[in-house]
mmCIF file of C-alpha atoms and ligand atoms in Angstrom:
data_model
loop_
_atom_site.group_PDB
_atom_site.id
_atom_site.type_symbol
_atom_site.label_atom_id
_atom_site.label_comp_id
_atom_site.label_asym_id
_atom_site.label_seq_id
_atom_site.Cartn_x
_atom_site.Cartn_y
_atom_site.Cartn_z
ATOM 1 C CA MET Z 1 -6.515 35.465 -11.448
ATOM 2 C CA ASN Z 2 -8.510 32.446 -10.420
ATOM 3 C CA SER Z 3 -8.779 30.851 -13.826
ATOM 4 C CA ILE Z 4 -6.500 27.849 -14.298
ATOM 5 C CA PRO Z 5 -4.916 27.999 -17.745
ATOM 6 C CA THR Z 6 -4.305 24.594 -19.302
ATOM 7 C CA ASP Z 7 -2.248 24.073 -22.424
ATOM 8 C CA PRO Z 8 -4.335 21.817 -24.724
ATOM 9 C CA VAL Z 9 -1.251 19.922 -25.999
ATOM 10 C CA PHE Z 10 0.805 19.836 -22.809
ATOM 11 C CA SER Z 11 -1.991 19.533 -20.294
ATOM 12 C CA HIS Z 12 -1.007 20.875 -16.898
ATOM 13 C CA ALA Z 13 -3.004 23.273 -14.750
ATOM 14 C CA THR Z 14 -0.653 25.740 -13.061
ATOM 15 C CA VAL Z 15 -0.944 25.707 -9.277
ATOM 16 C CA LEU Z 16 -0.978 28.786 -6.983
ATOM 17 C CA GLN Z 17 -0.243 31.009 -9.965
ATOM 18 C CA ALA Z 18 -1.681 34.263 -8.643
ATOM 19 C CA GLU Z 19 0.008 33.774 -5.253
ATOM 20 C CA THR Z 20 3.379 33.116 -6.913
ATOM 21 C CA ILE Z 21 3.107 36.242 -9.062
ATOM 22 C CA ASP Z 22 2.103 38.321 -6.032
ATOM 23 C CA ALA Z 23 5.226 37.079 -4.238
ATOM 24 C CA LEU Z 24 7.468 38.133 -7.135
ATOM 25 C CA ARG Z 25 5.710 41.339 -8.149
ATOM 26 C CA ASP Z 26 8.321 43.779 -6.800
ATOM 27 C CA VAL Z 27 11.509 41.910 -7.721
ATOM 28 C CA PRO Z 28 14.265 43.995 -9.323
ATOM 29 C CA PRO Z 29 14.935 43.916 -13.083
ATOM 30 C CA GLY Z 30 16.963 40.889 -14.159
ATOM 31 C CA VAL Z 31 16.535 37.143 -14.523
ATOM 32 C CA VAL Z 32 13.983 34.905 -12.785
ATOM 33 C CA ALA Z 33 14.906 31.211 -12.762
ATOM 34 C CA ASP Z 34 11.857 28.979 -13.208
ATOM 35 C CA CYS Z 35 13.403 25.731 -11.970
ATOM 36 C CA THR Z 36 10.445 23.628 -13.095
ATOM 37 C CA LEU Z 37 9.356 25.046 -16.445
ATOM 38 C CA GLY Z 38 6.919 22.170 -17.179
ATOM 39 C CA GLY Z 39 4.173 23.448 -19.452
ATOM 40 C CA GLY Z 40 5.416 27.016 -18.946
ATOM 41 C CA GLY Z 41 2.407 28.170 -16.922
ATOM 42 C CA HIS Z 42 4.284 30.001 -14.166
ATOM 43 C CA THR Z 43 6.792 31.350 -16.672
ATOM 44 C CA GLU Z 44 4.076 32.738 -18.921
ATOM 45 C CA ALA Z 45 2.450 34.447 -15.950
ATOM 46 C CA VAL Z 46 5.833 35.950 -14.968
ATOM 47 C CA LEU Z 47 6.583 37.171 -18.485
ATOM 48 C CA ARG Z 48 3.104 38.710 -18.711
ATOM 49 C CA ALA Z 49 2.947 40.304 -15.263
ATOM 50 C CA LEU Z 50 6.576 41.342 -14.665
ATOM 51 C CA PRO Z 51 7.897 43.319 -17.647
ATOM 52 C CA GLN Z 52 11.162 44.022 -15.799
ATOM 53 C CA VAL Z 53 12.391 40.409 -15.983
ATOM 54 C CA GLN Z 54 13.514 37.656 -18.328
ATOM 55 C CA VAL Z 55 13.150 33.975 -17.446
ATOM 56 C CA LEU Z 56 15.702 31.183 -17.394
ATOM 57 C CA GLY Z 57 13.584 28.004 -17.448
ATOM 58 C CA PHE Z 58 15.005 24.688 -16.249
ATOM 59 C CA ASP Z 59 13.534 21.270 -16.879
ATOM 60 C CA ARG Z 60 14.931 17.761 -16.892
ATOM 61 C CA ASP Z 61 12.331 16.721 -19.405
ATOM 62 C CA PRO Z 62 13.055 17.489 -23.075
ATOM 63 C CA ASP Z 63 9.318 17.185 -23.912
ATOM 64 C CA ALA Z 64 8.462 19.871 -21.358
ATOM 65 C CA LEU Z 65 11.141 22.205 -22.713
ATOM 66 C CA ALA Z 66 9.906 21.757 -26.295
ATOM 67 C CA ALA Z 67 6.275 22.363 -25.312
ATOM 68 C CA ALA Z 68 7.101 25.423 -23.208
ATOM 69 C CA LYS Z 69 9.323 26.934 -25.911
ATOM 70 C CA ALA Z 70 6.542 26.519 -28.487
ATOM 71 C CA ARG Z 71 3.937 27.996 -26.144
ATOM 72 C CA LEU Z 72 6.110 30.969 -25.223
ATOM 73 C CA ALA Z 73 7.712 31.684 -28.619
ATOM 74 C CA ALA Z 74 6.056 35.106 -28.726
ATOM 75 C CA TYR Z 75 8.234 36.254 -25.806
ATOM 76 C CA GLY Z 76 11.385 35.841 -27.937
ATOM 77 C CA ASP Z 77 14.649 36.128 -26.048
ATOM 78 C CA ARG Z 78 12.921 37.017 -22.780
ATOM 79 C CA LEU Z 79 12.914 33.221 -22.285
ATOM 80 C CA GLN Z 80 16.089 31.138 -22.181
ATOM 81 C CA THR Z 81 15.934 27.447 -21.334
ATOM 82 C CA ALA Z 82 18.279 24.865 -19.825
ATOM 83 C CA HIS Z 83 17.940 21.103 -20.166
ATOM 84 C CA ALA Z 84 19.359 20.458 -16.713
ATOM 85 C CA PRO Z 85 18.273 19.448 -13.231
ATOM 86 C CA PHE Z 86 17.695 22.451 -11.012
ATOM 87 C CA SER Z 87 20.442 21.200 -8.704
ATOM 88 C CA ASP Z 88 22.731 22.634 -11.437
ATOM 89 C CA ILE Z 89 21.382 26.167 -10.935
ATOM 90 C CA ALA Z 90 24.724 27.608 -9.763
ATOM 91 C CA ARG Z 91 26.682 26.017 -12.628
ATOM 92 C CA VAL Z 92 24.175 27.033 -15.325
ATOM 93 C CA CYS Z 93 23.965 30.627 -14.041
ATOM 94 C CA ALA Z 94 27.776 30.874 -13.922
ATOM 95 C CA GLU Z 95 28.112 29.500 -17.473
ATOM 96 C CA ARG Z 96 25.604 32.056 -18.755
ATOM 97 C CA GLY Z 97 27.181 34.994 -16.964
ATOM 98 C CA ILE Z 98 24.232 35.448 -14.579
ATOM 99 C CA GLU Z 99 25.725 36.712 -11.315
ATOM 100 C CA ALA Z 100 22.479 37.271 -9.429
ATOM 101 C CA LEU Z 101 18.846 36.272 -9.817
ATOM 102 C CA SER Z 102 15.793 38.487 -9.350
ATOM 103 C CA GLY Z 103 13.700 35.477 -8.457
ATOM 104 C CA VAL Z 104 13.565 31.706 -8.247
ATOM 105 C CA ILE Z 105 10.412 29.597 -8.665
ATOM 106 C CA ALA Z 106 10.197 25.855 -8.034
ATOM 107 C CA ASP Z 107 6.893 23.986 -8.495
ATOM 108 C CA LEU Z 108 8.031 20.532 -7.434
ATOM 109 C CA GLY Z 109 7.104 17.073 -8.659
ATOM 110 C CA VAL Z 110 5.749 15.890 -11.978
ATOM 111 C CA SER Z 111 3.386 17.551 -14.433
ATOM 112 C CA SER Z 112 -0.030 16.161 -15.336
ATOM 113 C CA HIS Z 113 1.375 15.673 -18.831
ATOM 114 C CA GLN Z 114 4.093 13.375 -17.508
ATOM 115 C CA LEU Z 115 1.552 11.422 -15.431
ATOM 116 C CA ASP Z 116 -0.794 11.077 -18.386
ATOM 117 C CA THR Z 117 1.838 9.945 -20.916
ATOM 118 C CA ALA Z 118 1.734 6.147 -20.632
ATOM 119 C CA ASP Z 119 5.193 5.385 -22.006
ATOM 120 C CA ARG Z 120 6.887 7.529 -19.342
ATOM 121 C CA GLY Z 121 5.831 4.924 -16.787
ATOM 122 C CA PHE Z 122 4.783 7.315 -13.990
ATOM 123 C CA SER Z 123 1.219 6.113 -13.580
ATOM 124 C CA PHE Z 124 -0.716 2.915 -13.103
ATOM 125 C CA ARG Z 125 -3.788 4.490 -14.674
ATOM 126 C CA HIS Z 126 -2.152 3.928 -18.062
ATOM 127 C CA ASP Z 127 -0.174 0.796 -18.841
ATOM 128 C CA GLY Z 128 3.471 1.757 -19.273
ATOM 129 C CA PRO Z 129 7.012 0.510 -18.685
ATOM 130 C CA LEU Z 130 8.679 0.716 -15.251
ATOM 131 C CA ASP Z 131 10.593 3.911 -16.069
ATOM 132 C CA MET Z 132 9.549 7.061 -14.074
ATOM 133 C CA ARG Z 133 12.564 9.165 -15.081
ATOM 134 C CA MET Z 134 11.778 12.850 -15.514
ATOM 135 C CA ASP Z 135 14.731 12.940 -17.905
ATOM 136 C CA PRO Z 136 14.453 9.852 -20.117
ATOM 137 C CA THR Z 137 17.857 10.660 -21.687
ATOM 138 C CA ARG Z 138 19.798 10.152 -18.422
ATOM 139 C CA GLY Z 139 19.929 7.943 -15.363
ATOM 140 C CA GLN Z 140 18.417 4.543 -14.674
ATOM 141 C CA PRO Z 141 14.741 3.686 -15.152
ATOM 142 C CA LEU Z 142 12.831 2.064 -12.313
ATOM 143 C CA ASP Z 143 13.236 -1.514 -13.583
ATOM 144 C CA VAL Z 144 17.047 -1.138 -13.636
ATOM 145 C CA ARG Z 145 17.061 0.470 -10.178
ATOM 146 C CA LEU Z 146 14.994 -2.406 -8.812
ATOM 147 C CA ALA Z 147 17.495 -4.939 -10.172
ATOM 148 C CA GLY Z 148 20.220 -3.687 -7.838
ATOM 149 C CA THR Z 149 18.160 -2.978 -4.707
ATOM 150 C CA SER Z 150 17.740 -4.964 -1.507
ATOM 151 C CA LYS Z 151 14.371 -5.431 0.175
ATOM 152 C CA ARG Z 152 15.579 -3.422 3.112
ATOM 153 C CA GLU Z 153 16.645 -0.440 0.999
ATOM 154 C CA LEU Z 154 13.382 -0.508 -0.911
ATOM 155 C CA ALA Z 155 11.346 -0.702 2.305
ATOM 156 C CA ASP Z 156 13.163 2.438 3.525
ATOM 157 C CA VAL Z 157 12.366 4.228 0.257
ATOM 158 C CA LEU Z 158 8.674 3.308 0.536
ATOM 159 C CA TYR Z 159 8.499 4.356 4.157
ATOM 160 C CA HIS Z 160 10.412 7.642 3.920
ATOM 161 C CA TYR Z 161 9.170 8.948 0.554
ATOM 162 C CA GLY Z 162 5.656 7.485 0.499
ATOM 163 C CA ASP Z 163 4.733 6.953 4.142
ATOM 164 C CA VAL Z 164 3.795 3.426 3.065
ATOM 165 C CA ARG Z 165 2.819 1.756 6.322
ATOM 166 C CA ALA Z 166 3.326 -1.868 5.303
ATOM 167 C CA SER Z 167 6.624 -0.889 3.710
ATOM 168 C CA ARG Z 168 8.390 -4.237 4.163
ATOM 169 C CA ARG Z 169 5.491 -6.207 2.795
ATOM 170 C CA VAL Z 170 5.183 -3.885 -0.200
ATOM 171 C CA ALA Z 171 8.960 -4.020 -0.809
ATOM 172 C CA ASP Z 172 8.714 -7.830 -0.873
ATOM 173 C CA VAL Z 173 5.866 -7.710 -3.342
ATOM 174 C CA VAL Z 174 7.613 -5.222 -5.635
ATOM 175 C CA LEU Z 175 10.852 -7.199 -5.766
ATOM 176 C CA ASP Z 176 9.036 -10.531 -6.137
ATOM 177 C CA ALA Z 177 7.003 -9.075 -8.987
ATOM 178 C CA TRP Z 178 10.197 -7.862 -10.620
ATOM 179 C CA GLN Z 179 11.711 -11.376 -10.259
ATOM 180 C CA ASP Z 180 8.565 -12.828 -11.841
ATOM 181 C CA GLY Z 181 9.135 -10.639 -14.898
ATOM 182 C CA VAL Z 182 6.577 -7.904 -14.163
ATOM 183 C CA ARG Z 183 7.669 -4.844 -16.154
ATOM 184 C CA SER Z 184 4.501 -2.768 -16.472
ATOM 185 C CA THR Z 185 2.983 -0.131 -14.217
ATOM 186 C CA THR Z 186 -0.532 -1.578 -14.171
ATOM 187 C CA GLU Z 187 0.675 -5.085 -13.295
ATOM 188 C CA LEU Z 188 2.944 -3.753 -10.559
ATOM 189 C CA ALA Z 189 0.075 -1.696 -9.106
ATOM 190 C CA GLU Z 190 -2.182 -4.765 -9.077
ATOM 191 C CA ARG Z 191 0.447 -6.778 -7.198
ATOM 192 C CA ILE Z 192 0.847 -3.975 -4.624
ATOM 193 C CA ALA Z 193 -2.908 -3.474 -4.251
ATOM 194 C CA ALA Z 194 -3.389 -7.195 -3.637
ATOM 195 C CA VAL Z 195 -1.519 -6.990 -0.300
ATOM 196 C CA LEU Z 196 -2.947 -3.677 0.949
ATOM 197 C CA PRO Z 197 -6.363 -2.911 2.408
ATOM 198 C CA ARG Z 198 -8.903 -1.626 -0.107
ATOM 199 C CA GLY Z 199 -11.302 1.189 0.559
ATOM 200 C CA GLY Z 200 -11.380 4.917 0.129
ATOM 201 C CA ARG Z 201 -11.112 6.764 -3.137
ATOM 202 C CA VAL Z 202 -7.321 6.582 -3.439
ATOM 203 C CA HIS Z 203 -5.818 3.544 -5.169
ATOM 204 C CA PRO Z 204 -3.804 1.471 -2.643
ATOM 205 C CA ALA Z 205 -0.652 1.677 -4.809
ATOM 206 C CA THR Z 206 -0.642 5.498 -4.986
ATOM 207 C CA ARG Z 207 1.809 6.120 -2.138
ATOM 208 C CA ALA Z 208 4.175 3.374 -3.262
ATOM 209 C CA PHE Z 209 4.260 4.822 -6.786
ATOM 210 C CA GLN Z 210 4.988 8.298 -5.416
ATOM 211 C CA ALA Z 211 7.858 6.909 -3.331
ATOM 212 C CA LEU Z 212 9.352 5.018 -6.278
ATOM 213 C CA ARG Z 213 9.183 8.132 -8.450
ATOM 214 C CA MET Z 214 10.871 10.298 -5.811
ATOM 215 C CA TRP Z 215 13.600 7.665 -5.459
ATOM 216 C CA VAL Z 216 14.254 7.254 -9.203
ATOM 217 C CA ASN Z 217 14.585 11.043 -9.597
ATOM 218 C CA ASP Z 218 16.338 11.736 -6.269
ATOM 219 C CA GLU Z 219 13.733 14.448 -5.696
ATOM 220 C CA LEU Z 220 14.658 15.246 -2.080
ATOM 221 C CA GLY Z 221 18.376 15.379 -2.936
ATOM 222 C CA GLN Z 222 17.572 17.776 -5.789
ATOM 223 C CA LEU Z 223 15.569 19.994 -3.462
ATOM 224 C CA GLU Z 224 18.280 20.059 -0.787
ATOM 225 C CA THR Z 225 20.862 21.234 -3.336
ATOM 226 C CA LEU Z 226 18.489 23.894 -4.650
ATOM 227 C CA LEU Z 227 17.795 25.166 -1.130
ATOM 228 C CA ALA Z 228 21.533 25.430 -0.493
ATOM 229 C CA ASP Z 229 22.523 27.014 -3.818
ATOM 230 C CA ALA Z 230 19.635 29.301 -4.808
ATOM 231 C CA PRO Z 231 19.319 31.740 -1.850
ATOM 232 C CA PRO Z 232 22.930 32.985 -2.158
ATOM 233 C CA LEU Z 233 22.244 33.774 -5.831
ATOM 234 C CA LEU Z 234 19.391 36.173 -5.026
ATOM 235 C CA ALA Z 235 19.913 39.862 -5.791
ATOM 236 C CA PRO Z 236 18.782 42.413 -3.163
ATOM 237 C CA GLY Z 237 14.982 42.488 -3.406
ATOM 238 C CA GLY Z 238 15.031 39.009 -4.974
ATOM 239 C CA VAL Z 239 12.538 36.321 -3.979
ATOM 240 C CA ILE Z 240 12.495 32.530 -3.926
ATOM 241 C CA ALA Z 241 9.083 30.829 -4.065
ATOM 242 C CA VAL Z 242 8.765 27.058 -3.640
ATOM 243 C CA ILE Z 243 5.577 25.035 -4.122
ATOM 244 C CA SER Z 244 5.708 21.524 -2.670
ATOM 245 C CA PHE Z 245 3.203 18.666 -2.609
ATOM 246 C CA HIS Z 246 4.930 16.266 -0.242
ATOM 247 C CA SER Z 247 5.301 16.606 3.531
ATOM 248 C CA GLY Z 248 9.046 15.768 3.485
ATOM 249 C CA GLU Z 249 9.669 18.403 0.830
ATOM 250 C CA ASP Z 250 7.617 21.026 2.634
ATOM 251 C CA ARG Z 251 9.504 20.269 5.860
ATOM 252 C CA ALA Z 252 12.849 20.794 4.109
ATOM 253 C CA VAL Z 253 11.719 24.130 2.619
ATOM 254 C CA LYS Z 254 10.271 25.311 5.945
ATOM 255 C CA GLN Z 255 13.439 24.474 7.888
ATOM 256 C CA VAL Z 256 15.860 26.103 5.460
ATOM 257 C CA PHE Z 257 13.732 29.249 5.014
ATOM 258 C CA ARG Z 258 13.241 29.622 8.799
ATOM 259 C CA GLU Z 259 16.950 29.193 9.429
ATOM 260 C CA LEU Z 260 17.931 31.718 6.740
ATOM 261 C CA GLY Z 261 15.187 34.132 7.818
ATOM 262 C CA ARG Z 262 16.519 34.333 11.353
ATOM 263 C CA GLY Z 263 20.168 34.863 10.313
ATOM 264 C CA LYS Z 264 21.909 37.685 12.219
ATOM 265 C CA GLY Z 265 22.862 39.871 9.256
ATOM 266 C CA LYS Z 266 19.223 40.043 8.041
ATOM 267 C CA ASP Z 267 20.445 38.535 4.803
ATOM 268 C CA PHE Z 268 16.999 37.056 4.213
ATOM 269 C CA GLU Z 269 13.458 37.593 5.446
ATOM 270 C CA LEU Z 270 10.784 34.956 5.700
ATOM 271 C CA VAL Z 271 7.751 36.226 3.773
ATOM 272 C CA THR Z 272 5.437 33.301 4.624
ATOM 273 C CA ARG Z 273 5.365 32.329 8.301
ATOM 274 C CA LYS Z 274 2.661 29.832 7.344
ATOM 275 C CA PRO Z 275 2.500 28.287 3.863
ATOM 276 C CA GLN Z 276 0.043 29.708 1.366
ATOM 277 C CA LEU Z 277 -2.558 27.159 0.243
ATOM 278 C CA PRO Z 278 -4.897 27.120 -2.744
ATOM 279 C CA GLY Z 279 -8.229 28.834 -2.175
ATOM 280 C CA ALA Z 280 -11.639 27.267 -2.721
ATOM 281 C CA PRO Z 281 -11.976 28.484 -6.355
ATOM 282 C CA GLU Z 282 -8.680 26.830 -7.329
ATOM 283 C CA LEU Z 283 -9.525 23.633 -5.434
ATOM 284 C CA ALA Z 284 -12.868 23.481 -7.223
ATOM 285 C CA VAL Z 285 -11.307 23.486 -10.691
ATOM 286 C CA ASN Z 286 -8.019 21.712 -9.942
ATOM 287 C CA PRO Z 287 -8.284 18.986 -7.286
ATOM 288 C CA ARG Z 288 -4.568 18.139 -7.840
ATOM 289 C CA SER Z 289 -3.753 21.446 -6.103
ATOM 290 C CA ARG Z 290 -5.154 20.208 -2.754
ATOM 291 C CA SER Z 291 -1.775 19.309 -1.237
ATOM 292 C CA ALA Z 292 0.145 22.318 -2.653
ATOM 293 C CA LYS Z 293 2.005 24.601 -0.213
ATOM 294 C CA LEU Z 294 3.813 27.777 -1.197
ATOM 295 C CA ARG Z 295 6.645 29.182 0.922
ATOM 296 C CA VAL Z 296 8.514 32.393 0.110
ATOM 297 C CA LEU Z 297 11.861 33.857 1.195
ATOM 298 C CA ARG Z 298 13.199 37.292 0.242
ATOM 299 C CA ARG Z 299 16.597 38.977 0.260
ATOM 300 C CA PRO Z 300 15.832 42.481 1.573
ATOM 301 C CA LEU Z 301 17.005 45.666 -0.113
ATOM 302 C CA PRO Z 302 19.801 47.429 1.792
ATOM 303 C CA GLU Z 303 18.439 49.968 4.276
ATOM 304 C CA ALA Z 304 18.674 53.576 3.047
ATOM 305 C CA SER Z 305 21.256 55.513 5.072
HETATM 306 C C1 LIG W 401 4.704 20.494 -11.573
HETATM 307 S S1 LIG W 401 5.545 20.587 -13.096
HETATM 308 C C2 LIG W 401 5.773 22.315 -13.328
HETATM 309 C C3 LIG W 401 4.610 22.973 -14.001
HETATM 310 C C4 LIG W 401 4.812 24.432 -14.334
HETATM 311 N N1 LIG W 401 5.052 25.226 -13.153
HETATM 312 C C5 LIG W 401 3.619 24.970 -15.087
HETATM 313 O O1 LIG W 401 2.920 25.818 -14.553
HETATM 314 O O2 LIG W 401 3.387 24.530 -16.225
HETATM 315 C C6 LIG W 401 7.162 20.115 -12.659
HETATM 316 C C7 LIG W 401 8.149 20.105 -13.821
HETATM 317 O O3 LIG W 401 9.440 20.217 -13.235
HETATM 318 C C8 LIG W 401 10.309 19.290 -13.781
HETATM 319 N N2 LIG W 401 11.240 18.936 -12.705
HETATM 320 C C9 LIG W 401 10.973 18.334 -11.536
HETATM 321 N N3 LIG W 401 12.077 18.204 -10.803
HETATM 322 C C10 LIG W 401 13.083 18.765 -11.520
HETATM 323 C C11 LIG W 401 14.471 18.957 -11.277
HETATM 324 N N4 LIG W 401 15.045 18.519 -10.166
HETATM 325 N N5 LIG W 401 15.185 19.608 -12.201
HETATM 326 C C12 LIG W 401 14.592 20.071 -13.352
HETATM 327 N N6 LIG W 401 13.297 19.882 -13.642
HETATM 328 C C13 LIG W 401 12.543 19.250 -12.736
HETATM 329 C C14 LIG W 401 9.445 18.144 -14.240
HETATM 330 O O4 LIG W 401 10.069 17.454 -15.301
HETATM 331 C C15 LIG W 401 8.158 18.845 -14.647
HETATM 332 O O5 LIG W 401 8.168 19.167 -16.010
#
């Protein structure tokens, strides 16, 4: 399974698909929660490869839900969806009468479709508004967040979420640009690039944009809630598989999985001591996969007496 399926309308190449399916292959019959439905790539692979399960697909983005539902219509009621952040996993499962999950998948971050849709304001490669919300129906877009933020708070955001070295200088530039009336992604990126060293293949504003996106969507807060609420929902034999692209996210997953995996009652076992990474064939066709890391935790079956 080294081919990378891409939906022609909702373009997003699914990352570490074969590895994710291998991790879930022996889960018990029941419901798998795909916390990040996106274009439906992981969900389609699950529905195809694991006939014993249905999928409950979460996404904050109504466009992603619509695209995934259209793509997966042939699977009928084997797919349910929820327009909700995955931090609501416990509430949504309770409301739908789902007491335990056979599996949980989270493929963190944004989809290529979101990045490539100019009016969502995620990217400086296309001119768009300063928005960056994964769910454009809720919360505050970037320009509103910037209005109520101090330079110090913004510098912390840039440093912690984007590893931006000149974080204070970049925070100054971002807030000055906002004061000057800059409201577009390309203009903001130009202002940031103007105070950072050039060179290399990566645009100088890339890390700052990643940090701003993670801040607007509270991505680390979302992940922390998921890591607290999802493992207790796993049925015996159930598996949670998380793919992260950011060192802070991977650290959070690693710590929680290690901690749970060494619990006294053997409630959980760590399946991946080291993260699984994309192989050369995947890297060759999907360069975006280069920073992906997959970690897996399992709730063991009770020992036979
Ligand atoms: C990397 S894409 C997932 C791609 C998908 N696995 C596929 O193969 O097509 C991430 C998706 O998760 C959604 N997302 C990210 N964080 C979320 C959260 N906290 N709650 C719900 N959806 C989220 C994004 O809106 C985006 O559509």
